[in-house]
XYZ file of C-alpha atoms in Angstrom:
100
model
C 8.242 7.516 -2.239
C 5.296 6.313 -4.254
C 4.358 4.107 -7.170
C 2.693 4.888 -10.459
C 0.759 2.487 -12.683
C -2.503 1.901 -14.515
C -5.367 0.851 -12.240
C -9.041 0.026 -12.572
C -11.381 1.572 -10.028
C -14.117 -0.376 -8.282
C -16.520 1.245 -10.793
C -14.567 -0.236 -13.717
C -12.887 3.004 -14.827
C -9.316 2.606 -16.085
C -6.968 5.301 -14.790
C -3.633 5.571 -16.580
C -0.563 6.406 -14.492
C -2.401 6.583 -11.179
C -0.322 7.815 -8.250
C -0.192 5.411 -5.299
C 1.065 6.714 -1.968
C 1.504 4.064 0.749
C 1.424 4.166 4.533
C 3.297 1.424 6.384
C 2.627 0.017 9.826
C 3.804 -2.962 11.853
C 1.281 -4.553 14.199
C 1.860 -7.368 16.641
C -0.654 -10.083 17.303
C -0.615 -12.527 20.205
C -2.122 -15.907 19.380
C -3.761 -18.419 21.695
C -0.377 -19.941 22.655
C 0.958 -16.538 23.740
C 3.208 -16.356 20.660
C 3.716 -12.854 19.259
C 3.713 -12.469 15.507
C 4.441 -9.180 13.759
C 2.700 -8.252 10.521
C 3.452 -5.514 8.027
C 0.388 -3.613 6.858
C 0.415 -1.388 3.792
C -2.502 0.958 3.227
C -2.537 2.770 -0.101
C -4.011 6.079 -1.146
C -4.650 6.056 -4.900
C -4.996 9.321 -6.807
C -5.606 10.113 -10.460
C -2.252 11.916 -10.620
C 0.653 13.086 -8.488
C -0.564 16.688 -8.774
C -3.948 15.714 -7.346
C -2.276 13.722 -4.577
C -0.478 16.883 -3.487
C -3.550 19.124 -3.757
C -5.395 19.806 -0.526
C -8.740 18.019 -0.342
C -8.208 15.724 -3.320
C -10.264 12.582 -3.245
C -8.714 9.165 -3.396
C -9.826 6.575 -5.910
C -11.362 3.321 -4.766
C -9.168 0.565 -6.211
C -9.808 -2.723 -4.460
C -6.740 -4.477 -5.947
C -4.460 -1.796 -4.528
C -6.295 -0.820 -1.343
C -4.296 -2.584 1.384
C -1.911 -5.465 1.845
C -0.674 -7.546 4.754
C 2.535 -9.519 4.947
C 5.012 -10.961 7.409
C 7.323 -8.507 9.156
C 10.987 -9.482 9.310
C 12.804 -7.450 11.970
C 16.102 -8.357 10.286
C 14.878 -7.720 6.736
C 15.510 -4.006 6.359
C 13.497 -0.954 7.227
C 9.782 -0.403 7.121
C 9.795 1.294 3.716
C 12.089 -1.312 2.165
C 9.866 -4.196 3.220
C 6.668 -2.256 2.508
C 7.655 -1.454 -1.065
C 8.788 -5.027 -1.638
C 5.389 -6.262 -0.429
C 3.602 -3.792 -2.709
C 5.620 -4.730 -5.773
C 4.904 -8.419 -5.118
C 1.178 -7.785 -5.634
C -0.118 -8.751 -9.108
C -1.973 -5.432 -9.515
C 1.295 -3.525 -9.036
C 3.600 -5.763 -11.061
C 4.123 -3.053 -13.709
C 4.346 -0.131 -11.285
C 7.241 2.313 -11.440
C 8.837 4.211 -8.561
C 8.199 7.941 -8.505
């Protein structure tokens, strides 16, 4: 699963239909009161196209708006991918993204 949308690189170059492949991870943090909180982290690899994403050695694009996200993890809220994609689609930079 991945997303596709127009992005602007950190150098100001507009890339139409960039291919965004996410990695999801849940990390737990213990605060000062010994309370554990779980967070969902989404790290995105952004490529110029899906073909380049699947090519060995392709370079990722630097897109600060789409680089990584952090949100609350809900153990009852569905699987990792379900919550990860929901978090991604809630980001303003990915509001017009389509599933690919």
